[in-house]
Amino acid sequence: MTKIHINLFDIAYIRTRLSQYVTLKDALACILVNKSWFEDFIPTIWHTIDFEAHPQFVNLNMSVVTKHGRHIRIIENLNTIAALEAIQNASVSKLVSLSMVLDPCLHYQACCYDILRRNNASLKNISFSSLYEMEMYLFVDALSPSASTNASSRLSHLGLSGVTMTRDAFSSLLRMSPALVKLRISKTTLSPVSGAELYQHPKMVYLSASINQVFMVSNQSPGSPSLLAHFPNLKTWSAFNPTISDITPQVMKAEISQCCPLLNTMYSNLTPELFADLITDCFKNLKCICFMCDIISPTLTMAILAHIDTIDTILTYEPSPGFYESDDIHSVNKQLGQHGWAVQIMLQLCSRLKIVKIPLLEMNMGDIEKAEWSCTKLAFLYIRIHGLDTEEMVNRAIQLWVDGRNRKSQECNSHQLSAISQDNLPLEERVARHLLKFKELKEVWLGTYIRQVA
């Protein structure tokens, strides 16, 4: 029987799937193979246009954009009239993400309006920023799909920075964006309008805004309702910028309680005192917090413990992109390392904890073994252990944990281990034995890469 040899790359479906994962450089090489490869890989080349990374795009002949503009899905750093004119083409009509800087120039605004109008039915992510104070009413209408298309806005993520608009226009923007779930807003003024309706968005659950932005939406009218009044189902608030003026914890607590009863997650880069006061005085039923690791303190620890009956997630911001994927053991800041006791107390007392990611604080294994952790449902654990400071030691500890989880007679072996003096075991085995106590633990990081088990 004759064997038929098939080159998998001759199958169009496989090439199309592969094209979604190659780099731009590789895609450019692939389109040179033949016409079929060109058709399969050209969408990858045109998928994302970043005018900061590829400023030469503005020099393309308009006929080229007309031919391939239908493939563009993401446009980033759209901030010059030349860039706007480069995509001023009817073929650019299927964008899903757009990042643009606003400008008071009328021609610039007209071009912005046109690109938004052509893509308002497909855009899911829009970010507006401005170096000027300006009205944004022109673009609100542009974001609403035409009634004749029978399409509704798909916008789910919106960013506003450095713009000015009326409170009524802001309500209109929310109303015409029924799919909106995430709003990032900064340096934005909402000018008051007498009798304006405060639209309450039913799906918005994530807000990123400073405390000032939330509670002082207009300098012209300090007593205006806070931004929270628009989001009755808000669950997560990422608060930044510690500068506050004339906003008391009592005011914040009352507003949060009245406007956002479901708010239970707080991300913040505030000072330790301010963050501690905020989560102590203004929140009930707090479930998740994320903060800068360098603000850990006894005051903050006590504030977290005030939510001992509800807190299930404690995070610190990832120190740098790709930090958890690195094979290198990062050194522990000695000043931060001495606060490992705080993590121990949280794990010991907060019985509902499921996720703990605090990679820059070093815990002592002896302290861990002296007091049981009450969080039996723990599923994600990212910590450092004092003495577990080489890649080999970390990998061995994690492998022992994985082997223990996979071993059918795990319970028997755990019982046998418990009869052995802890002091007589290598540190890696002590760590693994401790991890095996948590039956639902499925993801661990101890200093190198993340390890998962089913």
Short mmCIF file of C-alpha atoms in Angstrom, two decimals:
data_model
loop_
_atom_site.label_atom_id
_atom_site.label_comp_id
_atom_site.label_asym_id
_atom_site.label_seq_id
_atom_site.Cartn_x
_atom_site.Cartn_y
_atom_site.Cartn_z
CA MET A 1 0.00 0.00 0.00
CA THR A 2 1.39 3.37 -1.01
CA LYS A 3 1.88 5.80 1.84
CA ILE A 4 0.68 9.33 1.26
CA HIS A 5 2.95 11.94 2.78
CA ILE A 6 1.19 15.16 3.71
CA ASN A 7 2.96 18.34 4.70
CA LEU A 8 0.81 19.74 7.49
CA PHE A 9 1.72 23.27 6.45
CA ASP A 10 -0.03 22.66 3.14
CA ILE A 11 -3.34 22.50 5.03
CA ALA A 12 -4.92 25.96 5.05
CA TYR A 13 -6.69 25.44 8.39
CA ILE A 14 -3.42 24.64 10.16
CA ARG A 15 -1.67 27.64 8.63
CA THR A 16 -4.53 29.89 9.69
CA ARG A 17 -4.36 28.62 13.26
CA LEU A 18 -0.58 28.90 13.32
CA SER A 19 -0.72 32.48 12.07
CA GLN A 20 -2.41 33.54 15.32
CA TYR A 21 0.67 32.63 17.39
CA VAL A 22 3.66 33.75 15.32
CA THR A 23 5.59 36.96 15.83
CA LEU A 24 5.34 39.85 13.41
CA LYS A 25 8.85 39.08 12.16
CA ASP A 26 7.94 35.44 11.46
CA ALA A 27 4.69 36.44 9.77
CA LEU A 28 6.61 38.75 7.43
CA ALA A 29 8.80 35.81 6.45
CA CYS A 30 5.83 33.48 5.98
CA ILE A 31 4.04 35.70 3.46
CA LEU A 32 7.02 35.28 1.12
CA VAL A 33 6.53 31.50 0.76
CA ASN A 34 3.71 31.59 -1.79
CA LYS A 35 0.31 33.15 -2.47
CA SER A 36 -1.58 30.80 -0.14
CA TRP A 37 0.75 31.55 2.75
CA PHE A 38 0.46 35.25 1.97
CA GLU A 39 -3.33 35.11 2.35
CA ASP A 40 -3.10 33.17 5.62
CA PHE A 41 -0.46 35.32 7.32
CA ILE A 42 -1.27 38.82 6.08
CA PRO A 43 -4.05 39.28 8.73
CA THR A 44 -1.43 38.76 11.46
CA ILE A 45 0.77 41.52 10.04
CA TRP A 46 -2.10 43.98 9.94
CA HIS A 47 -3.85 42.88 13.15
CA THR A 48 -2.21 45.48 15.43
CA ILE A 49 -1.02 48.93 14.37
CA ASP A 50 1.07 50.72 17.01
CA PHE A 51 2.03 54.16 15.74
CA GLU A 52 4.68 54.51 18.42
CA ALA A 53 6.40 51.25 17.49
CA HIS A 54 5.89 51.68 13.74
CA PRO A 55 5.69 55.41 12.93
CA GLN A 56 6.48 54.67 9.28
CA PHE A 57 2.92 53.37 8.85
CA VAL A 58 1.82 56.94 8.10
CA ASN A 59 3.85 56.81 4.87
CA LEU A 60 1.93 53.87 3.38
CA ASN A 61 0.09 54.48 0.15
CA MET A 62 -3.65 54.74 0.74
CA SER A 63 -4.26 51.97 -1.81
CA VAL A 64 -2.35 49.57 0.45
CA VAL A 65 -4.52 50.53 3.43
CA THR A 66 -7.63 50.16 1.28
CA LYS A 67 -6.58 46.61 0.38
CA HIS A 68 -5.59 45.40 3.85
CA GLY A 69 -7.29 47.74 6.32
CA ARG A 70 -10.06 45.21 6.87
CA HIS A 71 -7.57 43.11 8.86
CA ILE A 72 -6.80 45.83 11.44
CA ARG A 73 -8.26 45.02 14.86
CA ILE A 74 -6.12 47.03 17.29
CA ILE A 75 -4.77 50.57 16.97
CA GLU A 76 -2.46 51.96 19.67
CA ASN A 77 -0.93 55.40 20.27
CA LEU A 78 -3.09 57.22 17.76
CA ASN A 79 -1.95 60.74 18.64
CA THR A 80 -1.09 62.73 15.50
CA ILE A 81 -3.08 64.06 12.58
CA ALA A 82 -0.79 62.14 10.21
CA ALA A 83 -1.66 58.88 11.98
CA LEU A 84 -5.37 59.68 11.87
CA GLU A 85 -5.24 60.47 8.17
CA ALA A 86 -3.36 57.22 7.53
CA ILE A 87 -6.36 55.19 8.73
CA GLN A 88 -8.99 57.53 7.31
CA ASN A 89 -10.20 54.73 5.09
CA ALA A 90 -13.53 52.94 4.84
CA SER A 91 -11.77 49.56 5.00
CA VAL A 92 -10.71 50.25 8.61
CA SER A 93 -14.08 49.31 10.06
CA LYS A 94 -13.62 46.27 12.30
CA LEU A 95 -11.54 47.62 15.18
CA VAL A 96 -11.92 45.97 18.58
CA SER A 97 -9.42 48.14 20.51
CA LEU A 98 -8.44 51.78 20.07
CA SER A 99 -6.09 54.00 22.08
CA MET A 100 -6.12 57.67 21.06
CA VAL A 101 -5.03 61.09 22.29
CA LEU A 102 -7.55 63.91 21.86
CA ASP A 103 -6.67 67.32 20.45
CA PRO A 104 -8.64 70.59 20.19
CA CYS A 105 -7.86 70.93 16.47
CA LEU A 106 -11.20 70.76 14.60
CA HIS A 107 -9.79 68.69 11.73
CA TYR A 108 -8.29 66.26 14.25
CA GLN A 109 -11.64 65.98 16.05
CA ALA A 110 -13.46 65.39 12.77
CA CYS A 111 -11.08 62.54 11.92
CA CYS A 112 -11.57 61.06 15.41
CA TYR A 113 -15.31 61.25 15.03
CA ASP A 114 -15.14 59.44 11.70
CA ILE A 115 -12.96 56.56 12.91
CA LEU A 116 -15.20 56.08 15.96
CA ARG A 117 -18.40 56.21 13.93
CA ARG A 118 -17.12 53.57 11.49
CA ASN A 119 -16.11 51.18 14.28
CA ASN A 120 -18.64 51.79 17.05
CA ALA A 121 -20.38 48.45 16.50
CA SER A 122 -17.17 46.41 16.87
CA LEU A 123 -15.07 48.32 19.43
CA LYS A 124 -14.71 46.58 22.79
CA ASN A 125 -11.87 48.61 24.30
CA ILE A 126 -11.39 52.37 23.95
CA SER A 127 -8.90 54.61 25.74
CA PHE A 128 -9.14 58.41 25.43
CA SER A 129 -6.49 60.70 26.85
CA SER A 130 -5.83 64.39 26.44
CA LEU A 131 -3.25 67.00 27.28
CA TYR A 132 -5.95 69.64 27.09
CA GLU A 133 -9.15 70.44 28.95
CA MET A 134 -11.88 69.99 26.40
CA GLU A 135 -15.49 68.96 25.95
CA MET A 136 -16.00 65.42 24.74
CA TYR A 137 -19.64 65.73 23.67
CA LEU A 138 -18.65 65.33 20.01
CA PHE A 139 -17.48 61.76 20.56
CA VAL A 140 -20.36 60.55 22.71
CA ASP A 141 -22.68 60.40 19.71
CA ALA A 142 -19.96 58.76 17.62
CA LEU A 143 -19.83 55.83 20.04
CA SER A 144 -23.48 54.91 19.53
CA PRO A 145 -24.14 52.44 16.69
CA SER A 146 -26.70 53.65 14.18
CA ALA A 147 -30.25 52.47 14.83
CA SER A 148 -30.45 51.31 11.21
CA THR A 149 -27.78 48.66 11.84
CA ASN A 150 -29.74 46.93 14.63
CA ALA A 151 -26.41 46.64 16.46
CA SER A 152 -25.68 47.59 20.05
CA SER A 153 -22.39 48.79 21.45
CA ARG A 154 -19.93 46.03 22.40
CA LEU A 155 -17.78 48.41 24.43
CA SER A 156 -16.70 46.63 27.63
CA HIS A 157 -13.54 48.55 28.65
CA LEU A 158 -13.31 52.35 28.65
CA GLY A 159 -10.45 54.64 29.65
CA LEU A 160 -10.77 58.41 30.17
CA SER A 161 -7.84 60.60 31.13
CA GLY A 162 -7.48 64.37 31.11
CA VAL A 163 -10.82 65.15 29.50
CA THR A 164 -13.79 67.30 30.48
CA MET A 165 -17.43 66.51 29.83
CA THR A 166 -20.79 67.30 31.38
CA ARG A 167 -22.28 64.93 33.92
CA ASP A 168 -25.20 64.47 31.55
CA ALA A 169 -22.87 63.49 28.68
CA PHE A 170 -21.16 60.99 30.98
CA SER A 171 -24.54 59.44 31.80
CA SER A 172 -25.33 59.28 28.08
CA LEU A 173 -22.02 57.57 27.43
CA LEU A 174 -22.79 54.95 30.07
CA ARG A 175 -26.32 54.45 28.78
CA MET A 176 -25.20 53.79 25.22
CA SER A 177 -22.57 51.27 26.44
CA PRO A 178 -24.69 48.44 27.90
CA ALA A 179 -21.80 45.94 27.83
CA LEU A 180 -19.42 48.15 29.84
CA VAL A 181 -17.81 46.31 32.76
CA LYS A 182 -14.56 48.20 33.37
CA LEU A 183 -13.84 51.94 33.60
CA ARG A 184 -10.43 53.59 34.09
CA ILE A 185 -10.79 57.30 34.76
CA SER A 186 -8.29 59.95 35.86
CA LYS A 187 -7.89 63.74 35.74
CA THR A 188 -11.40 63.92 34.31
CA THR A 189 -13.90 66.63 35.21
CA LEU A 190 -17.64 66.03 35.01
CA SER A 191 -19.22 69.47 34.84
CA PRO A 192 -22.56 69.67 36.68
CA VAL A 193 -25.79 70.19 34.75
CA SER A 194 -28.88 71.25 36.66
CA GLY A 195 -31.44 68.45 36.79
CA ALA A 196 -29.21 66.00 34.89
CA GLU A 197 -30.03 62.32 35.28
CA LEU A 198 -27.43 60.16 37.01
CA TYR A 199 -27.60 57.01 34.95
CA GLN A 200 -26.91 53.84 36.95
CA HIS A 201 -25.09 51.25 34.89
CA PRO A 202 -26.21 47.69 35.77
CA LYS A 203 -23.13 45.80 34.51
CA MET A 204 -20.17 47.97 35.50
CA VAL A 205 -18.18 46.01 38.10
CA TYR A 206 -14.61 47.39 37.96
CA LEU A 207 -13.55 51.00 38.56
CA SER A 208 -9.98 52.32 38.47
CA ALA A 209 -9.88 55.86 39.85
CA SER A 210 -8.23 57.92 42.56
CA ILE A 211 -10.15 58.78 45.71
CA ASN A 212 -10.26 62.40 44.58
CA GLN A 213 -11.63 61.40 41.18
CA VAL A 214 -14.37 59.34 42.79
CA PHE A 215 -15.51 61.80 45.44
CA MET A 216 -14.68 65.15 43.83
CA VAL A 217 -15.90 64.81 40.26
CA SER A 218 -16.22 68.58 39.77
CA ASN A 219 -14.35 71.54 41.23
CA GLN A 220 -17.32 73.71 40.30
CA SER A 221 -19.68 71.74 42.50
CA PRO A 222 -17.88 70.05 45.44
CA GLY A 223 -21.14 68.61 46.76
CA SER A 224 -21.98 66.70 43.58
CA PRO A 225 -22.79 62.99 43.93
CA SER A 226 -19.73 60.80 43.77
CA LEU A 227 -18.80 58.68 40.79
CA LEU A 228 -20.03 55.66 42.75
CA ALA A 229 -23.62 56.84 42.28
CA HIS A 230 -23.46 55.53 38.70
CA PHE A 231 -22.39 51.98 39.59
CA PRO A 232 -24.78 50.15 41.96
CA ASN A 233 -23.26 46.74 41.14
CA LEU A 234 -19.61 47.75 41.47
CA LYS A 235 -17.49 44.95 42.96
CA THR A 236 -13.88 46.10 42.48
CA TRP A 237 -12.28 49.50 43.04
CA SER A 238 -8.65 50.13 42.15
CA ALA A 239 -7.78 53.30 44.07
CA PHE A 240 -4.55 55.19 43.49
CA ASN A 241 -2.99 58.60 44.16
CA PRO A 242 -2.85 59.21 47.92
CA THR A 243 -3.56 62.96 47.67
CA ILE A 244 -6.90 63.64 49.34
CA SER A 245 -8.60 66.89 50.27
CA ASP A 246 -11.62 67.34 52.54
CA ILE A 247 -12.84 63.76 52.20
CA THR A 248 -13.46 62.06 55.52
CA PRO A 249 -13.73 58.30 56.09
CA GLN A 250 -17.30 58.89 57.27
CA VAL A 251 -18.25 60.41 53.92
CA MET A 252 -16.59 57.60 51.99
CA LYS A 253 -18.19 54.92 54.16
CA ALA A 254 -21.67 56.39 53.75
CA GLU A 255 -21.28 56.72 49.99
CA ILE A 256 -19.91 53.20 49.54
CA SER A 257 -22.63 51.72 51.73
CA GLN A 258 -25.41 53.56 49.94
CA CYS A 259 -24.22 53.40 46.33
CA CYS A 260 -22.16 50.21 46.07
CA PRO A 261 -23.30 47.57 48.59
CA LEU A 262 -21.60 44.81 46.56
CA LEU A 263 -18.14 46.43 46.61
CA ASN A 264 -15.83 43.81 48.15
CA THR A 265 -12.48 44.05 46.33
CA MET A 266 -9.87 46.78 46.79
CA TYR A 267 -6.69 47.35 44.78
CA SER A 268 -4.54 50.23 45.93
CA ASN A 269 -1.13 51.91 45.95
CA LEU A 270 -2.12 54.21 48.82
CA THR A 271 0.04 54.88 51.85
CA PRO A 272 -0.19 52.24 54.61
CA GLU A 273 -2.08 54.53 57.00
CA LEU A 274 -4.60 55.66 54.40
CA PHE A 275 -5.14 52.17 53.03
CA ALA A 276 -5.58 50.75 56.53
CA ASP A 277 -8.10 53.46 57.43
CA LEU A 278 -9.97 52.92 54.17
CA ILE A 279 -10.44 49.16 54.50
CA THR A 280 -11.14 49.40 58.23
CA ASP A 281 -13.66 52.24 58.22
CA CYS A 282 -15.27 52.13 54.78
CA PHE A 283 -15.72 48.48 53.85
CA LYS A 284 -17.96 45.69 55.02
CA ASN A 285 -17.60 42.11 53.82
CA LEU A 286 -14.24 42.74 52.15
CA LYS A 287 -13.18 39.65 50.18
CA CYS A 288 -10.09 40.65 48.21
CA ILE A 289 -7.31 43.20 48.66
CA CYS A 290 -4.21 44.01 46.64
CA PHE A 291 -1.55 46.46 47.81
CA MET A 292 2.09 47.45 47.39
CA CYS A 293 4.26 45.01 49.32
CA ASP A 294 6.38 47.77 50.84
CA ILE A 295 3.45 49.16 52.85
CA ILE A 296 3.02 46.03 54.98
CA SER A 297 2.91 47.00 58.64
CA PRO A 298 1.27 46.02 61.95
CA THR A 299 -1.42 48.65 61.29
CA LEU A 300 -2.27 47.24 57.87
CA THR A 301 -2.21 43.68 59.20
CA MET A 302 -4.75 44.56 61.88
CA ALA A 303 -6.91 46.30 59.28
CA ILE A 304 -6.95 43.15 57.17
CA LEU A 305 -7.80 41.02 60.20
CA ALA A 306 -10.86 43.22 60.74
CA HIS A 307 -12.31 41.27 57.79
CA ILE A 308 -11.27 37.88 59.08
CA ASP A 309 -14.72 36.37 58.42
CA THR A 310 -14.90 37.34 54.74
CA ILE A 311 -11.42 37.86 53.26
CA ASP A 312 -10.46 35.10 50.80
CA THR A 313 -7.78 36.76 48.65
CA ILE A 314 -4.66 38.71 49.69
CA LEU A 315 -2.35 39.93 46.94
CA THR A 316 0.56 42.28 46.45
CA TYR A 317 1.31 43.77 43.06
CA GLU A 318 3.65 41.74 40.87
CA PRO A 319 7.09 43.36 41.35
CA SER A 320 7.85 43.36 37.62
CA PRO A 321 6.42 41.86 34.42
CA GLY A 322 7.27 38.17 34.14
CA PHE A 323 8.44 38.03 37.76
CA TYR A 324 6.71 34.71 38.47
CA GLU A 325 8.01 33.06 35.28
CA SER A 326 11.68 33.72 36.01
CA ASP A 327 14.02 30.83 36.86
CA ASP A 328 16.23 33.20 38.82
CA ILE A 329 15.83 33.41 42.58
CA HIS A 330 15.18 37.05 43.38
CA SER A 331 16.82 38.36 46.51
CA VAL A 332 14.51 39.30 49.36
CA ASN A 333 14.65 42.85 50.65
CA LYS A 334 15.82 42.45 54.25
CA GLN A 335 13.66 45.31 55.45
CA LEU A 336 10.59 43.72 53.86
CA GLY A 337 11.64 40.20 54.78
CA GLN A 338 11.27 40.88 58.48
CA HIS A 339 7.50 41.26 58.01
CA GLY A 340 7.00 37.59 57.17
CA TRP A 341 5.23 37.25 60.51
CA ALA A 342 2.35 39.29 59.07
CA VAL A 343 1.70 36.68 56.38
CA GLN A 344 1.88 33.93 59.00
CA ILE A 345 -0.78 35.64 61.13
CA MET A 346 -3.09 36.11 58.13
CA LEU A 347 -2.77 32.46 57.10
CA GLN A 348 -3.21 31.36 60.68
CA LEU A 349 -6.35 33.39 61.43
CA CYS A 350 -8.16 34.02 58.12
CA SER A 351 -9.89 30.69 57.62
CA ARG A 352 -11.55 31.61 54.30
CA LEU A 353 -8.31 32.38 52.45
CA LYS A 354 -8.04 30.73 49.04
CA ILE A 355 -5.48 32.92 47.28
CA VAL A 356 -2.30 34.37 48.82
CA LYS A 357 0.33 36.00 46.60
CA ILE A 358 2.95 37.89 48.61
CA PRO A 359 6.28 37.12 46.88
CA LEU A 360 8.60 39.62 48.58
CA LEU A 361 8.05 38.65 52.22
CA GLU A 362 10.09 35.74 53.56
CA MET A 363 8.49 33.34 56.05
CA ASN A 364 10.29 31.16 58.59
CA MET A 365 9.47 27.46 58.37
CA GLY A 366 9.86 27.04 62.11
CA ASP A 367 7.16 29.66 62.74
CA ILE A 368 4.90 28.02 60.18
CA GLU A 369 5.19 24.64 61.90
CA LYS A 370 4.44 26.06 65.34
CA ALA A 371 0.96 27.33 64.45
CA GLU A 372 -1.46 25.63 62.06
CA TRP A 373 -2.90 27.61 59.19
CA SER A 374 -6.68 27.70 59.41
CA CYS A 375 -7.21 28.28 55.66
CA THR A 376 -7.97 24.68 54.70
CA LYS A 377 -9.44 25.75 51.33
CA LEU A 378 -6.16 27.37 50.22
CA ALA A 379 -5.76 26.94 46.43
CA PHE A 380 -3.08 29.44 45.29
CA LEU A 381 0.05 30.17 47.31
CA TYR A 382 2.91 32.45 46.22
CA ILE A 383 5.38 32.98 49.08
CA ARG A 384 9.08 32.77 49.96
CA ILE A 385 10.53 30.52 52.66
CA HIS A 386 13.68 31.56 54.52
CA GLY A 387 16.54 29.23 53.58
CA LEU A 388 14.86 28.02 50.40
CA ASP A 389 17.13 30.25 48.39
CA THR A 390 18.45 28.27 45.41
CA GLU A 391 16.69 27.09 42.29
CA GLU A 392 17.55 23.48 43.13
CA MET A 393 16.03 23.69 46.63
CA VAL A 394 12.85 25.36 45.40
CA ASN A 395 12.40 22.85 42.59
CA ARG A 396 12.99 19.92 44.94
CA ALA A 397 10.45 21.20 47.48
CA ILE A 398 7.83 21.69 44.80
CA GLN A 399 8.56 18.33 43.18
CA LEU A 400 8.16 16.58 46.54
CA TRP A 401 4.78 18.29 46.91
CA VAL A 402 3.73 17.24 43.39
CA ASP A 403 4.88 13.67 44.00
CA GLY A 404 2.98 13.59 47.27
CA ARG A 405 -0.19 14.79 45.58
CA ASN A 406 0.15 12.18 42.86
CA ARG A 407 0.97 9.32 45.21
CA LYS A 408 -2.08 7.08 45.74
CA SER A 409 -1.11 6.30 49.34
CA GLN A 410 -0.65 9.97 50.21
CA GLU A 411 -2.57 9.77 53.48
CA CYS A 412 -0.39 6.91 54.68
CA ASN A 413 2.81 8.71 53.81
CA SER A 414 1.63 11.93 55.46
CA HIS A 415 0.95 9.92 58.62
CA GLN A 416 4.40 8.37 58.45
CA LEU A 417 6.02 11.78 58.00
CA SER A 418 4.21 13.18 61.02
CA ALA A 419 6.01 10.67 63.22
CA ILE A 420 9.40 12.01 62.15
CA SER A 421 10.90 14.94 64.01
CA GLN A 422 10.62 18.07 61.91
CA ASP A 423 14.13 19.12 62.86
CA ASN A 424 15.52 15.93 61.33
CA LEU A 425 14.07 16.62 57.90
CA PRO A 426 15.67 18.71 55.15
CA LEU A 427 13.98 22.06 54.64
CA GLU A 428 12.59 21.01 51.24
CA GLU A 429 10.77 18.05 52.81
CA ARG A 430 9.40 20.18 55.63
CA VAL A 431 7.99 22.62 53.09
CA ALA A 432 6.49 19.84 50.95
CA ARG A 433 4.94 18.16 53.98
CA HIS A 434 3.30 21.42 54.98
CA LEU A 435 1.91 22.01 51.50
CA LEU A 436 0.42 18.51 51.43
CA LYS A 437 -1.88 19.48 54.29
CA PHE A 438 -3.92 21.59 51.88
CA LYS A 439 -5.94 19.20 49.74
CA GLU A 440 -7.28 21.95 47.44
CA LEU A 441 -3.90 23.60 46.81
CA LYS A 442 -3.32 23.56 43.04
CA GLU A 443 -0.84 26.34 42.27
CA VAL A 444 2.40 27.13 44.10
CA TRP A 445 5.26 29.60 43.66
CA LEU A 446 8.19 29.51 46.08
CA GLY A 447 10.73 31.63 44.25
CA THR A 448 11.20 30.41 40.69
CA TYR A 449 8.40 29.38 38.36
CA ILE A 450 4.73 28.62 38.99
CA ARG A 451 3.88 24.93 39.43
CA GLN A 452 0.34 23.61 38.99
CA VAL A 453 -1.33 20.32 39.78
CA ALA A 454 -4.72 19.05 38.69
#
